[in-house]
PDB file of C-alpha atoms in Angstrom:
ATOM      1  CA  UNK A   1     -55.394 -20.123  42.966  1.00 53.00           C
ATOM      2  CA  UNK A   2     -57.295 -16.597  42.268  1.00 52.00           C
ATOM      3  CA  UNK A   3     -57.474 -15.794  38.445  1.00 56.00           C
ATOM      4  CA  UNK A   4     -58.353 -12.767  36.508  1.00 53.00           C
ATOM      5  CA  UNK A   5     -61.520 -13.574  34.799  1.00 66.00           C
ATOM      6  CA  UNK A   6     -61.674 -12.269  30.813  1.00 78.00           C
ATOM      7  CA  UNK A   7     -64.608 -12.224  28.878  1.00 89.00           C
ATOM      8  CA  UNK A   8     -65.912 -15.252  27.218  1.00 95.00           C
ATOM      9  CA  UNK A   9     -69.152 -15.466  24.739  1.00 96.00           C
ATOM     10  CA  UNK A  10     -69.915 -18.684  22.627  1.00 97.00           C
ATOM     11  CA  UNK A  11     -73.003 -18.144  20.416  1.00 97.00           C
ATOM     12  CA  UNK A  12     -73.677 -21.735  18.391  1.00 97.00           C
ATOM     13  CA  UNK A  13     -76.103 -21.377  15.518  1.00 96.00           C
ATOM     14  CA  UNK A  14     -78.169 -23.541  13.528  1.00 96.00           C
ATOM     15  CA  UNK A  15     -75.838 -26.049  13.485  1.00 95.00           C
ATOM     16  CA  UNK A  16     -76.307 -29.468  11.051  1.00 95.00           C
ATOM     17  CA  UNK A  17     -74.120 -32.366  10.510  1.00 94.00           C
ATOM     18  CA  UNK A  18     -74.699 -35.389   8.635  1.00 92.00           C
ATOM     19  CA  UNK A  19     -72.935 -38.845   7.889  1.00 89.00           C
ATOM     20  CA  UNK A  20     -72.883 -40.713   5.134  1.00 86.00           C
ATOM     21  CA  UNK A  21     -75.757 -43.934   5.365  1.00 77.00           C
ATOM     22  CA  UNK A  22     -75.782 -47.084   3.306  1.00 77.00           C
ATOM     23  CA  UNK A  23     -79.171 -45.928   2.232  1.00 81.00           C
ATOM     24  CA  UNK A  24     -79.234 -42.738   3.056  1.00 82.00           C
ATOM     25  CA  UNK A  25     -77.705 -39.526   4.685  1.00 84.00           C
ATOM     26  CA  UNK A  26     -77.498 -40.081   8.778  1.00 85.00           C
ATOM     27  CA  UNK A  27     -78.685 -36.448   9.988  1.00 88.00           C
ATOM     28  CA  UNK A  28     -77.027 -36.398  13.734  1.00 90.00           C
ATOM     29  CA  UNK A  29     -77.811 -32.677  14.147  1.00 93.00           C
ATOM     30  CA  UNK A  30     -79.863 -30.080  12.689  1.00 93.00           C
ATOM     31  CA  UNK A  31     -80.529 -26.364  13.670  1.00 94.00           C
ATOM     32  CA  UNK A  32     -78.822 -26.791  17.263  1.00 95.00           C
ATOM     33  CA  UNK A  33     -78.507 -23.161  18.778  1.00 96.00           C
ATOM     34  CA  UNK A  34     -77.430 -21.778  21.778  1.00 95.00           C
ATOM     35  CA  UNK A  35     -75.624 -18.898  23.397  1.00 97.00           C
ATOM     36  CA  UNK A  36     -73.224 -19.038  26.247  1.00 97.00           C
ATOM     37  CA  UNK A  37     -70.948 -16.587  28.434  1.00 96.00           C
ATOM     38  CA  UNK A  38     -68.487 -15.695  30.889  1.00 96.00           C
ATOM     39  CA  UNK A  39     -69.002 -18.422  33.852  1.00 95.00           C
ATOM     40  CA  UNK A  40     -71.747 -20.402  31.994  1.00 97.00           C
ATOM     41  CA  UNK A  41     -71.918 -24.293  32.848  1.00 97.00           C
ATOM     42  CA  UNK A  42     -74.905 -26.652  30.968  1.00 97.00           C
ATOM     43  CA  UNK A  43     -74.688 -30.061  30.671  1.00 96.00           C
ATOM     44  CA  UNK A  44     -75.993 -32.016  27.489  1.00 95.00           C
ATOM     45  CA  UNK A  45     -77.421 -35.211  28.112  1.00 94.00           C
ATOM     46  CA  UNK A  46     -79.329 -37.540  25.877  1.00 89.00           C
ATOM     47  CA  UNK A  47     -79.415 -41.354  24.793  1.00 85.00           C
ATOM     48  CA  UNK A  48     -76.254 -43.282  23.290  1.00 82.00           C
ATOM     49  CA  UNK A  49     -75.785 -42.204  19.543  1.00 80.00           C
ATOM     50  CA  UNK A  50     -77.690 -38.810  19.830  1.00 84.00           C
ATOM     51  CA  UNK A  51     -75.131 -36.932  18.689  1.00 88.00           C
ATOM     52  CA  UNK A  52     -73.653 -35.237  21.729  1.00 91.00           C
ATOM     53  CA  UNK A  53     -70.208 -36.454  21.122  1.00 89.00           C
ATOM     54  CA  UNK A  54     -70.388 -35.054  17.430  1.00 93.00           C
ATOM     55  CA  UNK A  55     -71.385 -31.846  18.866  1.00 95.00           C
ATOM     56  CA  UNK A  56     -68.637 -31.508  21.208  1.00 94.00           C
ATOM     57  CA  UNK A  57     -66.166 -32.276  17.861  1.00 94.00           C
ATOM     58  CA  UNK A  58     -67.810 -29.849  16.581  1.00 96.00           C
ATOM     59  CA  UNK A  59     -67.635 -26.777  18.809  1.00 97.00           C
ATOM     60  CA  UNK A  60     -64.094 -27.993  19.758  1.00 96.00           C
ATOM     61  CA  UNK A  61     -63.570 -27.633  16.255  1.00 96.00           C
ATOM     62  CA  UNK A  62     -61.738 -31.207  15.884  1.00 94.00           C
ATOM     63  CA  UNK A  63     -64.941 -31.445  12.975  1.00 94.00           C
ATOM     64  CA  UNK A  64     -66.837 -29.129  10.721  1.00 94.00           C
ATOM     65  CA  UNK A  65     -70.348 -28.653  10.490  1.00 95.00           C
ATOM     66  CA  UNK A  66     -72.159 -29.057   7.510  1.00 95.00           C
ATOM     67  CA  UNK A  67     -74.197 -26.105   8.040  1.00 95.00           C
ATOM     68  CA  UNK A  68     -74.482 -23.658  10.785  1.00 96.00           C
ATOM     69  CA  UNK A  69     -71.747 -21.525  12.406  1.00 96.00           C
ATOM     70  CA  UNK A  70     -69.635 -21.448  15.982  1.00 97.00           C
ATOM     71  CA  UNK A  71     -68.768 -18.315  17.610  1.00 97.00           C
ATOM     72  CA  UNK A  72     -65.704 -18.210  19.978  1.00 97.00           C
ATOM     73  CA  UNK A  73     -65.254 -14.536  21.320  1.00 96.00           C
ATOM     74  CA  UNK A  74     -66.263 -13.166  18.283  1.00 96.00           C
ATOM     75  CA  UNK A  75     -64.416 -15.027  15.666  1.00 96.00           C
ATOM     76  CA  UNK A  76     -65.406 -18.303  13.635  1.00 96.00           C
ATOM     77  CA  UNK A  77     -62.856 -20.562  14.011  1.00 96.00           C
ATOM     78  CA  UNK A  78     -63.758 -22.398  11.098  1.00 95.00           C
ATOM     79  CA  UNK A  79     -63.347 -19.292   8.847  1.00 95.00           C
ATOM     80  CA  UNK A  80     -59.228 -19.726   9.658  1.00 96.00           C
ATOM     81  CA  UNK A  81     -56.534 -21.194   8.140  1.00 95.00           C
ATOM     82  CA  UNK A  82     -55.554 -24.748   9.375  1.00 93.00           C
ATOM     83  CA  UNK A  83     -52.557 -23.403  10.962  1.00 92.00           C
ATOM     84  CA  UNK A  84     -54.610 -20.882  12.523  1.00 95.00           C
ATOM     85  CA  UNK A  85     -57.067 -23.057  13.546  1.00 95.00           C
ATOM     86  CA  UNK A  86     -54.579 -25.365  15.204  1.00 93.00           C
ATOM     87  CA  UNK A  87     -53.351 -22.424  16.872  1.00 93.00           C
ATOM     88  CA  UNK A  88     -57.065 -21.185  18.164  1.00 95.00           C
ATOM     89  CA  UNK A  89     -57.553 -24.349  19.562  1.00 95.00           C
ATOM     90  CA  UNK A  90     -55.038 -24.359  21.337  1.00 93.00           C
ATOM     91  CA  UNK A  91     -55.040 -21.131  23.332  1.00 92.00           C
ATOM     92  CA  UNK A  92     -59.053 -21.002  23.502  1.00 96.00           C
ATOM     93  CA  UNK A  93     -60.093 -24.513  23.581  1.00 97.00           C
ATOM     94  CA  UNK A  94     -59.528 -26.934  26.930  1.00 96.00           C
ATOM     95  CA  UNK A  95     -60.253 -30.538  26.776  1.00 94.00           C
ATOM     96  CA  UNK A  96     -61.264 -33.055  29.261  1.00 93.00           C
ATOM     97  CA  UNK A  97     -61.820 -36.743  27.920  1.00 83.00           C
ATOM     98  CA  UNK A  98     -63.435 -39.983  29.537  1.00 75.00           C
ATOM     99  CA  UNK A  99     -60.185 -41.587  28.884  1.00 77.00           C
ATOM    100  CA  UNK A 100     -57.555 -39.000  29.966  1.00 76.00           C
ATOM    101  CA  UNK A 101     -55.570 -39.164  27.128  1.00 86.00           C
ATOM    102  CA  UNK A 102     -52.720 -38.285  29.130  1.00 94.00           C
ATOM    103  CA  UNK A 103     -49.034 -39.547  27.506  1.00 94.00           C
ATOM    104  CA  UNK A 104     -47.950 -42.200  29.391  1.00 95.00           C
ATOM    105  CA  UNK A 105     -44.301 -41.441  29.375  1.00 97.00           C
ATOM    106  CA  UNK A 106     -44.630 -37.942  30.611  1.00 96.00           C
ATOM    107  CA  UNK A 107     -44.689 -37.169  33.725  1.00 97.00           C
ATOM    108  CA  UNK A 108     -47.772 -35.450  36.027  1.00 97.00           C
ATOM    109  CA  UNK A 109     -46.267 -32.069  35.527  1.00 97.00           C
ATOM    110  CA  UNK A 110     -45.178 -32.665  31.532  1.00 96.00           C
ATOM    111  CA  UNK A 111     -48.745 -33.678  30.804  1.00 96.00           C
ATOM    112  CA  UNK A 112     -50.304 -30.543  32.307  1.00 96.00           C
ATOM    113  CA  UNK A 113     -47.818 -28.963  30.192  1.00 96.00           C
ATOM    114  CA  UNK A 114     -48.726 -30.444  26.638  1.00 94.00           C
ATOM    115  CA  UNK A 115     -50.690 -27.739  25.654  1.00 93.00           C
ATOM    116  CA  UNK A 116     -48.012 -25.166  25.706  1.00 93.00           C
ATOM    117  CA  UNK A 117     -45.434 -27.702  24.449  1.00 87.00           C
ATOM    118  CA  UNK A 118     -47.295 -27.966  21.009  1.00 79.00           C
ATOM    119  CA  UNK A 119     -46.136 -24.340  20.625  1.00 75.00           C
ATOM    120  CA  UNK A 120     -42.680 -24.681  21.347  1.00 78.00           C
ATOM    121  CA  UNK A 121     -40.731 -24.196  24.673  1.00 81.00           C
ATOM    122  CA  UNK A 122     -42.785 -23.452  27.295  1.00 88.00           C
ATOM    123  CA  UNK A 123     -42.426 -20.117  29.250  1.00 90.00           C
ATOM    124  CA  UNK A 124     -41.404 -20.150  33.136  1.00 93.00           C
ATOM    125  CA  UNK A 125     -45.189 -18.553  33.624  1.00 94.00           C
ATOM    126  CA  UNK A 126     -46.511 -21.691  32.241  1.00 94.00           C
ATOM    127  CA  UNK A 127     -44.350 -24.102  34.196  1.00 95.00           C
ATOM    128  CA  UNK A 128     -44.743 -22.017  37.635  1.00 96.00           C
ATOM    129  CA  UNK A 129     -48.877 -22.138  36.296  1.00 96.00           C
ATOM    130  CA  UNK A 130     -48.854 -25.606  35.994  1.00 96.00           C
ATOM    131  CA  UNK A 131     -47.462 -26.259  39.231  1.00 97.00           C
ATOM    132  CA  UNK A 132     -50.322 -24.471  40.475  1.00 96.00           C
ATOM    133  CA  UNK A 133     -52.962 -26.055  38.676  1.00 96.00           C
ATOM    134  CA  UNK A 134     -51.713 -29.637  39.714  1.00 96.00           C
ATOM    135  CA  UNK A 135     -51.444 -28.319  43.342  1.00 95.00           C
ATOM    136  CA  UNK A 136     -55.081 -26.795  43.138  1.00 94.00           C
ATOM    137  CA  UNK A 137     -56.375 -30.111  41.893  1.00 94.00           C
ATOM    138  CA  UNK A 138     -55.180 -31.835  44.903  1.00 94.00           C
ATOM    139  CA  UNK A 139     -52.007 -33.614  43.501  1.00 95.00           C
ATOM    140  CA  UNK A 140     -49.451 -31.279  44.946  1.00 94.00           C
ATOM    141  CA  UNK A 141     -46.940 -34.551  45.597  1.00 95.00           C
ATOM    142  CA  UNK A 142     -47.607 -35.859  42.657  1.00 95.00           C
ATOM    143  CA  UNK A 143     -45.586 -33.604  40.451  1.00 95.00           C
ATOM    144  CA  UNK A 144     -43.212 -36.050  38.532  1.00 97.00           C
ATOM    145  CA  UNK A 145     -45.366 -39.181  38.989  1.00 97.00           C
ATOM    146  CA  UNK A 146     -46.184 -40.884  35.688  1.00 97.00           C
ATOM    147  CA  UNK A 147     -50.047 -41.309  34.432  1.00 95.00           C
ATOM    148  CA  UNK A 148     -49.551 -45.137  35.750  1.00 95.00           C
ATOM    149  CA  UNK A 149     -48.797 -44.261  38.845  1.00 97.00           C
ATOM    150  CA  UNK A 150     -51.609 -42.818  39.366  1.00 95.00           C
ATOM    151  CA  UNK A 151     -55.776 -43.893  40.445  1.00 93.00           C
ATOM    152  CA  UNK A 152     -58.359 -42.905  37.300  1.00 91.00           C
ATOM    153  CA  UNK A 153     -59.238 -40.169  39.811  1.00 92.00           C
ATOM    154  CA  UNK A 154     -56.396 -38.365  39.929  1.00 94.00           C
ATOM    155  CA  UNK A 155     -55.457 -39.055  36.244  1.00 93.00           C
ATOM    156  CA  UNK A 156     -59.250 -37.340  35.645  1.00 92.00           C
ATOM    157  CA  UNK A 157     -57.534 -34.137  37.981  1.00 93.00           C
ATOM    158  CA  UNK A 158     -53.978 -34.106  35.353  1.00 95.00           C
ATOM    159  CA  UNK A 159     -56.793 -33.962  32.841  1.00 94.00           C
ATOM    160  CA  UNK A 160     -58.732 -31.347  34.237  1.00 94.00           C
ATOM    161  CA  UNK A 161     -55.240 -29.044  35.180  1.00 95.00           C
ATOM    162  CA  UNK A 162     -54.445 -29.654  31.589  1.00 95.00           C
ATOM    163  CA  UNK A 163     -57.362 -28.205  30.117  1.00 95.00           C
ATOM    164  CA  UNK A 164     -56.802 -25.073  32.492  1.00 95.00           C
ATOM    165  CA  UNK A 165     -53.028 -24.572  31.757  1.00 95.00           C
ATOM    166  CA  UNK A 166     -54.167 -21.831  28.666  1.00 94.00           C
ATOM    167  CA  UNK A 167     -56.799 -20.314  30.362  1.00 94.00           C
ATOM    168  CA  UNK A 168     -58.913 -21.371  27.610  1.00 96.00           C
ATOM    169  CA  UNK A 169     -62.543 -19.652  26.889  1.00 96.00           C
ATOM    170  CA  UNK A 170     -64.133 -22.692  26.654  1.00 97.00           C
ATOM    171  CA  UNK A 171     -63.697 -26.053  28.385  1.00 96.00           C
ATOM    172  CA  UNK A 172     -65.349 -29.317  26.637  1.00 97.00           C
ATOM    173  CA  UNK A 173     -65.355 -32.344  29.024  1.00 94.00           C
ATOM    174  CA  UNK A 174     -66.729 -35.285  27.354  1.00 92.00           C
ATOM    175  CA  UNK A 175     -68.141 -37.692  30.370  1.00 89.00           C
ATOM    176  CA  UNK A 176     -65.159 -36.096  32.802  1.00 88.00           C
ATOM    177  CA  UNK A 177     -66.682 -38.829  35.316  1.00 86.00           C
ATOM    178  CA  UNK A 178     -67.824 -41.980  33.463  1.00 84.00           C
ATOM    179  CA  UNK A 179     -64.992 -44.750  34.275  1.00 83.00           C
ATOM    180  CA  UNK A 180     -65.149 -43.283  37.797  1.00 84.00           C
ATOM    181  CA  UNK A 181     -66.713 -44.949  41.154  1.00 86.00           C
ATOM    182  CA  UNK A 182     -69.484 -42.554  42.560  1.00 88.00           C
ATOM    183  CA  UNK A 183     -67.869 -41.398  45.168  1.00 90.00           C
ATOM    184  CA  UNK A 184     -64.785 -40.083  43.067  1.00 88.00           C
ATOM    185  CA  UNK A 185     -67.162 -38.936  40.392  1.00 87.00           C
ATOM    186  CA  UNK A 186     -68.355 -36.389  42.832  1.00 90.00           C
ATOM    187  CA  UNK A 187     -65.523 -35.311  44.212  1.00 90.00           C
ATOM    188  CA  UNK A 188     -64.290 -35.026  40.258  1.00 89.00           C
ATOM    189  CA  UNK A 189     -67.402 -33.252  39.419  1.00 91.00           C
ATOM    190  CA  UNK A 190     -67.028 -30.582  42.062  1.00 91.00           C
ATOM    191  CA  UNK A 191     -63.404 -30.056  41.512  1.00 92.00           C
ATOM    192  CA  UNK A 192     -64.190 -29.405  37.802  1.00 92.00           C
ATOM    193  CA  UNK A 193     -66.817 -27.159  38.566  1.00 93.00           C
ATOM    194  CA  UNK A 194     -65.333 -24.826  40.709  1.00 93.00           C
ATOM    195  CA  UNK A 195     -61.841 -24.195  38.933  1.00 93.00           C
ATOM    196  CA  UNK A 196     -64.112 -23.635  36.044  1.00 94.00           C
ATOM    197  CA  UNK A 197     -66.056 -21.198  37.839  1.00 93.00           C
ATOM    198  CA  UNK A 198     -62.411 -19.150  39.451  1.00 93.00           C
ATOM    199  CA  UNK A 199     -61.345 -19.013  35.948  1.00 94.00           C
ATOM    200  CA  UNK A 200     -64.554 -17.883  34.264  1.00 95.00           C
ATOM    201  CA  UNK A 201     -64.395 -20.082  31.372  1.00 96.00           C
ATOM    202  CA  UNK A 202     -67.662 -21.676  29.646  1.00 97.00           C
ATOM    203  CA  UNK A 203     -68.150 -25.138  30.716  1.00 97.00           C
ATOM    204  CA  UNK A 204     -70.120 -27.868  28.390  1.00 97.00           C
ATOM    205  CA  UNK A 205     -70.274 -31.604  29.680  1.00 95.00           C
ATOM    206  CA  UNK A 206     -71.932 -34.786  27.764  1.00 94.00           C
ATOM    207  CA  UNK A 207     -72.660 -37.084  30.718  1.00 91.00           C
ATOM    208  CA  UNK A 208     -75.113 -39.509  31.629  1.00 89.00           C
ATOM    209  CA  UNK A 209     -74.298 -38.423  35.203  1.00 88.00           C
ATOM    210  CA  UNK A 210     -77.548 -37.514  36.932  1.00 88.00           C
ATOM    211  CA  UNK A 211     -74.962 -35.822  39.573  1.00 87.00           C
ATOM    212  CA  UNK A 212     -72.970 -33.810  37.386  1.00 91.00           C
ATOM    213  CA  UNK A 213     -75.966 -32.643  34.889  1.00 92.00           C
ATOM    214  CA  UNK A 214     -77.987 -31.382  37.652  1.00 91.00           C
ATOM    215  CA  UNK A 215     -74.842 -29.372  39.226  1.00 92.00           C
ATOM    216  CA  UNK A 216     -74.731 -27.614  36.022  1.00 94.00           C
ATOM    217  CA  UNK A 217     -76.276 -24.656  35.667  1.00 96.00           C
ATOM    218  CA  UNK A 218     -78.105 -25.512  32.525  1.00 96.00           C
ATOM    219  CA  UNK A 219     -79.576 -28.772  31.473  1.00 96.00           C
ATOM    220  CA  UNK A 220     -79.948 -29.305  27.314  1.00 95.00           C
ATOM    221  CA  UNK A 221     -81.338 -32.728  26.052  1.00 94.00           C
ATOM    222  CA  UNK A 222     -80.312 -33.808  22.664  1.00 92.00           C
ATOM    223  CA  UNK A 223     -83.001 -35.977  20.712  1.00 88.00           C
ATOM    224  CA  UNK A 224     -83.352 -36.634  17.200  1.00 85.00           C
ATOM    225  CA  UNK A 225     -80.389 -33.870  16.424  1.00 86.00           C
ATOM    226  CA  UNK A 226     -82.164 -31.026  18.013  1.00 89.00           C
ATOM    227  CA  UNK A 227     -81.236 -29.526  21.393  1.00 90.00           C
ATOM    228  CA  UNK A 228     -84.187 -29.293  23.925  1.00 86.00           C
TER     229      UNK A 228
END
């Protein structure tokens, strides 16, 4: 499936979030920083409770930061409206989870679909788009199969078309490949990589995947809330 590629630029600055502690506040991040564009891939690894989920929240902008400020294209999302934020999210943001998260009465086809669906009736472009995407995921006769129907590999591929179906600047896949077997967490890995790279989008993955962090083009370690 060819695809026009727009312009994308992410630019994360000084970034801090904190929890509340029995004792005392939790700090999980503090003065994370980076800057990303059109095509960029980096993976952020680091140990169990580092933070790296609470960063992707963040930047998907499902949380706030307490400090610090996220760039999307030139606008701060978290300067909008909650309407408008909902609405940002939507049509900039793609989202690929461990656990799917796909509806388990829809069908293949109606899950790729969700994100349009939150919007209202979806548009014959994004139907005939979503056919594509499922077809260019390699689940072409899978089209009206429901989510239990289906191995967790090619649930991981509805979730991957999903995030796709807005052409969104930025794709956030949070372990994409951790309930998988090795051999399908490759063949997920690639996949994911190379429809990100046709459509241009920025790609950020927490994974403890060796594999997929070192087929990123960036590597970023985060350790006692900083990003190395």
């Amino acid at each position: 499936m060819n695809e026009s590629k727009a312009a994308h630029h992410l630019v994360v600055s000084n970034l801090a979030k904190s929890f509340s502690g029995s004792t005392q506040p939790l700090t999980v991040l503090q003065n994370v920083s980076m800057e990303l564009t059109t095509g960029d891939s980096v993976a952020i690894v680091g140990p169990s409770g580092s933070g790296k989920s609470t960063l992707l929240q963040i930047l998907g902008t499902l949380d706030h930061p307490d400090k610090g400020t996220v760039s999307i294209n030139g606008i701060n999302p978290f300067e909008l409206n909650e309407n408008a934020l909902a609405k940002f999210r939507n049509q900039h943001i793609g989202f690929v989870f461990q656990d799917h998260h796909l509806l388990p009465q829809l069908s293949v086809l109606e899950n790729v679909l969700v994100p349009a669906l939150s919007l209202g009736k979806t548009s014959t472009d994004q139907v005939t788009r979503a056919h594509e995407l499922i077809e260019s995921v390699g689940l072409a006769d899978r089209h009206e199969h429901l989510p239990g129907e289906l191995s967790g590999g090619e649930r991981e591929r509805v979730a991957i078309a999903r995030s796709l179906l807005m052409s969104p600047s930025l794709i956030l896949a949070d372990e994409p490949t951790g309930n998988l077997d090795r051999g399908t967490a490759e063949t997920i890995s690639e996949l994911l990589l190379e429809l990100q790279q046709a459509s241009g989008a920025i790609l950020i993955a927490v994974t403890h995947s060796e594999a997929l962090a070192s087929a990123m083009q960036q590597r970023k370690e985060l350790l006692d809330g900083q990003l190395l």
